[in-house]
mmCIF file of C-alpha atoms in Angstrom:
data_model
loop_
_atom_site.group_PDB
_atom_site.id
_atom_site.type_symbol
_atom_site.label_atom_id
_atom_site.label_comp_id
_atom_site.label_asym_id
_atom_site.label_seq_id
_atom_site.Cartn_x
_atom_site.Cartn_y
_atom_site.Cartn_z
ATOM 1 C CA MET A 38 -36.536 -78.797 -114.114
ATOM 2 C CA MET A 39 -34.892 -81.505 -111.995
ATOM 3 C CA GLY A 40 -38.009 -83.666 -112.310
ATOM 4 C CA LEU A 41 -37.674 -83.490 -116.097
ATOM 5 C CA CYS A 42 -33.990 -84.428 -115.757
ATOM 6 C CA GLY A 43 -35.036 -87.436 -113.682
ATOM 7 C CA CYS A 44 -37.486 -88.523 -116.389
ATOM 8 C CA LEU A 45 -34.774 -88.170 -119.048
ATOM 9 C CA ILE A 46 -32.256 -90.140 -116.985
ATOM 10 C CA TYR A 47 -34.816 -92.919 -116.521
ATOM 11 C CA ARG A 48 -35.710 -92.907 -120.217
ATOM 12 C CA THR A 49 -32.116 -92.979 -121.457
ATOM 13 C CA HIS A 50 -30.355 -95.139 -118.852
ATOM 14 C CA LEU A 51 -32.753 -96.943 -116.509
ATOM 15 C CA THR A 52 -35.593 -98.380 -118.605
ATOM 16 C CA ARG A 53 -34.269 -101.926 -118.147
ATOM 17 C CA THR A 54 -33.861 -101.497 -114.385
ATOM 18 C CA SER A 55 -36.288 -103.471 -112.238
ATOM 19 C CA TRP A 56 -39.062 -101.227 -110.948
ATOM 20 C CA ARG A 57 -38.679 -102.760 -107.521
ATOM 21 C CA VAL A 58 -34.977 -101.889 -107.423
ATOM 22 C CA LEU A 59 -35.644 -98.400 -108.791
ATOM 23 C CA PHE A 60 -38.362 -97.606 -106.245
ATOM 24 C CA ALA A 61 -36.326 -99.102 -103.381
ATOM 25 C CA VAL A 62 -33.197 -97.102 -104.251
ATOM 26 C CA CYS A 63 -35.228 -93.925 -104.781
ATOM 27 C CA GLY A 64 -36.967 -94.512 -101.446
ATOM 28 C CA LEU A 65 -33.635 -94.903 -99.674
ATOM 29 C CA ILE A 66 -32.313 -91.730 -101.301
ATOM 30 C CA GLN A 67 -35.426 -89.809 -100.259
ATOM 31 C CA CYS A 68 -35.086 -91.202 -96.746
ATOM 32 C CA GLY A 69 -31.483 -90.027 -96.679
ATOM 33 C CA PHE A 70 -32.465 -86.531 -97.715
ATOM 34 C CA SER A 71 -35.273 -86.543 -95.170
ATOM 35 C CA SER A 72 -32.802 -87.384 -92.421
ATOM 36 C CA MET A 73 -30.488 -84.615 -93.635
ATOM 37 C CA GLN A 74 -32.998 -82.166 -92.210
ATOM 38 C CA LEU A 75 -31.291 -82.959 -88.913
ATOM 39 C CA MET A 76 -28.198 -81.208 -90.285
ATOM 40 C CA LEU A 77 -30.279 -78.115 -90.935
ATOM 41 C CA VAL A 78 -31.804 -78.217 -87.457
ATOM 42 C CA SER A 79 -28.450 -78.636 -85.732
ATOM 43 C CA ARG A 80 -26.821 -76.034 -88.036
ATOM 44 C CA ASP A 81 -24.202 -78.556 -89.173
ATOM 45 C CA ASN A 82 -24.717 -77.348 -92.751
ATOM 46 C CA GLU A 83 -23.132 -74.008 -91.820
ATOM 47 C CA ARG A 84 -20.193 -75.779 -90.189
ATOM 48 C CA VAL A 85 -19.404 -77.422 -93.545
ATOM 49 C CA GLY A 86 -19.832 -74.121 -95.392
ATOM 50 C CA LEU A 87 -23.372 -74.454 -96.795
ATOM 51 C CA SER A 88 -25.855 -71.690 -96.101
ATOM 52 C CA ASP A 89 -29.441 -72.600 -95.265
ATOM 53 C CA PHE A 90 -30.564 -71.385 -98.701
ATOM 54 C CA TRP A 91 -28.141 -73.549 -100.692
ATOM 55 C CA PHE A 92 -28.669 -76.547 -98.439
ATOM 56 C CA ALA A 93 -32.458 -76.346 -98.838
ATOM 57 C CA LEU A 94 -32.159 -75.699 -102.588
ATOM 58 C CA GLY A 95 -29.917 -78.749 -103.029
ATOM 59 C CA ASP A 96 -32.280 -80.857 -100.958
ATOM 60 C CA ASP A 97 -35.279 -79.768 -103.045
ATOM 61 C CA ALA A 98 -33.409 -80.323 -106.317
ATOM 62 C CA ALA A 99 -32.299 -83.823 -105.332
ATOM 63 C CA THR A 100 -35.807 -84.724 -104.164
ATOM 64 C CA ALA A 101 -37.289 -83.475 -107.458
ATOM 65 C CA LEU A 102 -34.718 -85.500 -109.423
ATOM 66 C CA VAL A 103 -35.595 -88.692 -107.518
ATOM 67 C CA GLU A 104 -39.319 -88.059 -107.995
ATOM 68 C CA GLY A 105 -38.665 -87.566 -111.705
ATOM 69 C CA LEU A 106 -36.907 -90.941 -111.868
ATOM 70 C CA GLN A 107 -40.081 -92.561 -110.522
ATOM 71 C CA THR A 108 -42.561 -90.689 -112.729
ATOM 72 C CA LEU A 109 -42.473 -92.807 -115.909
ATOM 73 C CA PRO A 110 -42.621 -96.256 -114.281
ATOM 74 C CA PHE A 111 -45.304 -95.001 -111.919
ATOM 75 C CA ALA A 112 -47.405 -93.688 -114.826
ATOM 76 C CA ALA A 113 -46.931 -96.989 -116.670
ATOM 77 C CA MET A 114 -48.172 -98.875 -113.606
ATOM 78 C CA LEU A 115 -51.216 -96.630 -113.309
ATOM 79 C CA ILE A 116 -52.095 -97.098 -116.954
ATOM 80 C CA THR A 117 -51.998 -100.895 -116.714
ATOM 81 C CA MET A 118 -54.142 -100.811 -113.558
ATOM 82 C CA CYS A 119 -56.986 -99.055 -115.384
ATOM 83 C CA PRO A 120 -59.781 -101.423 -116.485
ATOM 84 C CA ARG A 121 -60.535 -101.515 -120.202
ATOM 85 C CA LEU A 122 -63.016 -98.822 -121.315
ATOM 86 C CA GLN A 123 -62.732 -97.133 -117.896
ATOM 87 C CA GLU A 124 -59.266 -95.697 -118.329
ATOM 88 C CA GLY A 125 -60.293 -92.049 -117.892
ATOM 89 C CA SER A 126 -62.263 -92.597 -114.699
ATOM 90 C CA SER A 127 -59.634 -94.880 -113.192
ATOM 91 C CA PHE A 128 -56.763 -92.568 -114.053
ATOM 92 C CA ALA A 129 -58.688 -89.618 -112.573
ATOM 93 C CA LEU A 130 -59.257 -91.604 -109.359
ATOM 94 C CA PHE A 131 -55.565 -92.533 -109.105
ATOM 95 C CA THR A 132 -54.356 -88.989 -109.734
ATOM 96 C CA THR A 133 -56.865 -87.634 -107.215
ATOM 97 C CA PHE A 134 -55.491 -90.104 -104.676
ATOM 98 C CA ILE A 135 -51.949 -88.958 -105.439
ATOM 99 C CA ASN A 136 -52.939 -85.291 -105.152
ATOM 100 C CA LEU A 137 -54.697 -86.041 -101.863
ATOM 101 C CA SER A 138 -51.412 -87.259 -100.409
ATOM 102 C CA GLY A 139 -50.073 -83.685 -100.082
ATOM 103 C CA PRO A 140 -52.838 -82.355 -97.820
ATOM 104 C CA MET A 141 -52.958 -85.656 -95.935
ATOM 105 C CA SER A 142 -49.219 -85.541 -95.237
ATOM 106 C CA ARG A 143 -49.621 -81.962 -93.992
ATOM 107 C CA VAL A 144 -52.346 -83.073 -91.562
ATOM 108 C CA CYS A 145 -50.179 -85.979 -90.355
ATOM 109 C CA GLY A 146 -47.181 -83.662 -90.041
ATOM 110 C CA VAL A 147 -49.150 -81.246 -87.890
ATOM 111 C CA MET A 148 -50.363 -84.113 -85.701
ATOM 112 C CA VAL A 149 -46.827 -85.446 -85.234
ATOM 113 C CA SER A 150 -45.394 -81.986 -84.545
ATOM 114 C CA ASN A 151 -48.022 -81.472 -81.831
ATOM 115 C CA ILE A 152 -46.681 -84.496 -79.940
ATOM 116 C CA TRP A 153 -43.358 -82.753 -79.240
ATOM 117 C CA ASP A 154 -42.609 -79.087 -78.679
ATOM 118 C CA CYS A 155 -41.643 -77.665 -82.068
ATOM 119 C CA SER A 156 -42.777 -74.124 -81.334
ATOM 120 C CA ASN A 157 -40.888 -70.986 -82.317
ATOM 121 C CA ARG A 158 -40.232 -70.419 -78.634
ATOM 122 C CA ALA A 159 -38.490 -73.778 -78.325
ATOM 123 C CA MET A 160 -36.373 -72.956 -81.389
ATOM 124 C CA GLU A 161 -35.433 -69.542 -79.968
ATOM 125 C CA MET A 162 -34.334 -71.264 -76.762
ATOM 126 C CA GLN A 163 -32.149 -73.613 -78.871
ATOM 127 C CA ASP A 164 -34.276 -76.611 -77.812
ATOM 128 C CA PHE A 165 -34.354 -78.737 -80.956
ATOM 129 C CA THR A 166 -35.383 -81.968 -79.221
ATOM 130 C CA GLY A 167 -38.946 -81.857 -80.554
ATOM 131 C CA LEU A 168 -37.809 -81.110 -84.090
ATOM 132 C CA TRP A 169 -35.251 -83.928 -83.940
ATOM 133 C CA ASN A 170 -38.002 -86.315 -82.852
ATOM 134 C CA VAL A 171 -40.325 -85.220 -85.666
ATOM 135 C CA VAL A 172 -37.609 -85.627 -88.309
ATOM 136 C CA ALA A 173 -36.697 -89.041 -86.860
ATOM 137 C CA VAL A 174 -40.334 -90.207 -86.968
ATOM 138 C CA THR A 175 -40.865 -88.997 -90.550
ATOM 139 C CA THR A 176 -37.628 -90.681 -91.645
ATOM 140 C CA VAL A 177 -38.634 -93.986 -90.058
ATOM 141 C CA LEU A 178 -42.094 -93.753 -91.647
ATOM 142 C CA SER A 179 -40.534 -93.269 -95.069
ATOM 143 C CA LEU A 180 -38.423 -96.380 -94.433
ATOM 144 C CA LEU A 181 -41.564 -98.372 -93.615
ATOM 145 C CA SER A 182 -42.957 -97.647 -97.069
ATOM 146 C CA LEU A 183 -40.019 -99.561 -98.542
ATOM 147 C CA SER A 184 -41.562 -102.776 -97.206
ATOM 148 C CA LEU A 185 -44.325 -102.382 -99.813
ATOM 149 C CA VAL A 186 -41.923 -102.335 -102.793
ATOM 150 C CA GLN A 187 -42.075 -106.144 -102.991
ATOM 151 C CA TYR A 188 -45.699 -105.896 -104.159
ATOM 152 C CA LEU A 189 -44.818 -103.812 -107.224
ATOM 153 C CA PRO A 190 -44.422 -105.473 -110.614
ATOM 154 C CA LYS A 191 -40.775 -105.924 -111.605
ATOM 155 C CA SER A 192 -41.163 -104.260 -115.002
ATOM 156 C CA SER A 193 -43.624 -102.912 -117.529
ATOM 157 C CA GLU A 194 -43.724 -106.369 -119.133
ATOM 158 C CA GLU A 195 -44.771 -108.007 -115.854
ATOM 159 C CA SER A 196 -47.317 -105.244 -115.290
ATOM 160 C CA MET A 197 -48.815 -105.836 -118.751
ATOM 161 C CA ILE A 198 -48.915 -109.604 -118.186
ATOM 162 C CA MET A 199 -50.734 -109.110 -114.894
ATOM 163 C CA HIS A 200 -53.177 -106.764 -116.628
ATOM 164 C CA THR A 201 -53.898 -109.064 -119.590
ATOM 165 C CA MET A 202 -54.326 -112.070 -117.284
ATOM 166 C CA GLY A 203 -56.901 -110.083 -115.361
ATOM 167 C CA GLN A 204 -55.103 -110.470 -112.032
ATOM 168 C CA GLN A 205 -57.187 -108.477 -109.603
ATOM 169 C CA SER A 206 -57.461 -108.355 -105.876
ATOM 170 C CA GLU A 207 -60.789 -107.490 -104.331
ATOM 171 C CA PHE A 208 -59.107 -107.039 -100.945
ATOM 172 C CA HIS A 209 -56.607 -104.519 -102.323
ATOM 173 C CA ALA A 210 -59.363 -102.674 -104.168
ATOM 174 C CA GLN A 211 -61.387 -102.382 -100.963
ATOM 175 C CA LEU A 212 -58.269 -101.310 -99.052
ATOM 176 C CA PHE A 213 -57.589 -98.629 -101.681
ATOM 177 C CA ILE A 214 -61.155 -97.292 -101.431
ATOM 178 C CA ALA A 215 -61.044 -97.362 -97.603
ATOM 179 C CA VAL A 216 -57.735 -95.457 -97.452
ATOM 180 C CA PHE A 217 -58.959 -93.039 -100.131
ATOM 181 C CA GLY A 218 -62.238 -92.384 -98.291
ATOM 182 C CA ALA A 219 -60.573 -92.020 -94.881
ATOM 183 C CA SER A 220 -57.944 -89.652 -96.283
ATOM 184 C CA MET A 221 -60.584 -87.541 -97.987
ATOM 185 C CA LEU A 222 -62.623 -87.395 -94.782
ATOM 186 C CA VAL A 223 -59.613 -86.380 -92.664
ATOM 187 C CA VAL A 224 -58.580 -83.656 -95.107
ATOM 188 C CA VAL A 225 -62.129 -82.261 -95.388
ATOM 189 C CA LEU A 226 -62.598 -82.280 -91.591
ATOM 190 C CA ASP A 227 -59.210 -80.600 -91.112
ATOM 191 C CA THR A 228 -60.095 -77.940 -93.675
ATOM 192 C CA LEU A 229 -63.446 -77.289 -91.980
ATOM 193 C CA TYR A 230 -61.673 -77.065 -88.611
ATOM 194 C CA GLU A 231 -59.161 -74.569 -90.034
ATOM 195 C CA LEU A 232 -61.953 -72.466 -91.538
ATOM 196 C CA GLY A 233 -64.093 -72.556 -88.392
#
């Protein structure tokens, strides 16, 4: 529901906003909510009168709203990146890549949480050091993604101009395929490991 609200807010109030600004602000907001997990870990949410349930619900709702704000410009970018007469295949590849990000982030999260002690035993002993470190690392990683915003088109008009001019980058295409293939391999190997 909040994602739909985000789409409506974008459609009614933000269509003239630069995509770079929109994605940068949304990234900062998401980073802020990611770092708020530290409040949950340290129980500061209860000190300000918010139960774990309401804190987590508000966090999820805000994250869904921000993701909704990004949905329409992101879809517009994907559509203009699809080569003529190959729109279906290209769009399927892009959406598969997006859907692959969930399992890949889970694998990376497990790897990062294995660096520090985030076990139930550590939590029961009130040792939140490992969890603090994991939240700090994930927050910093989300900040790093903001450095890529400069490569986005500024608007749908600029995206269409780039598409009609045939601006393509063989390097970026190869990088996309390499990241896609490596992510798929990691997720498949992790799944086989979990099953075996």
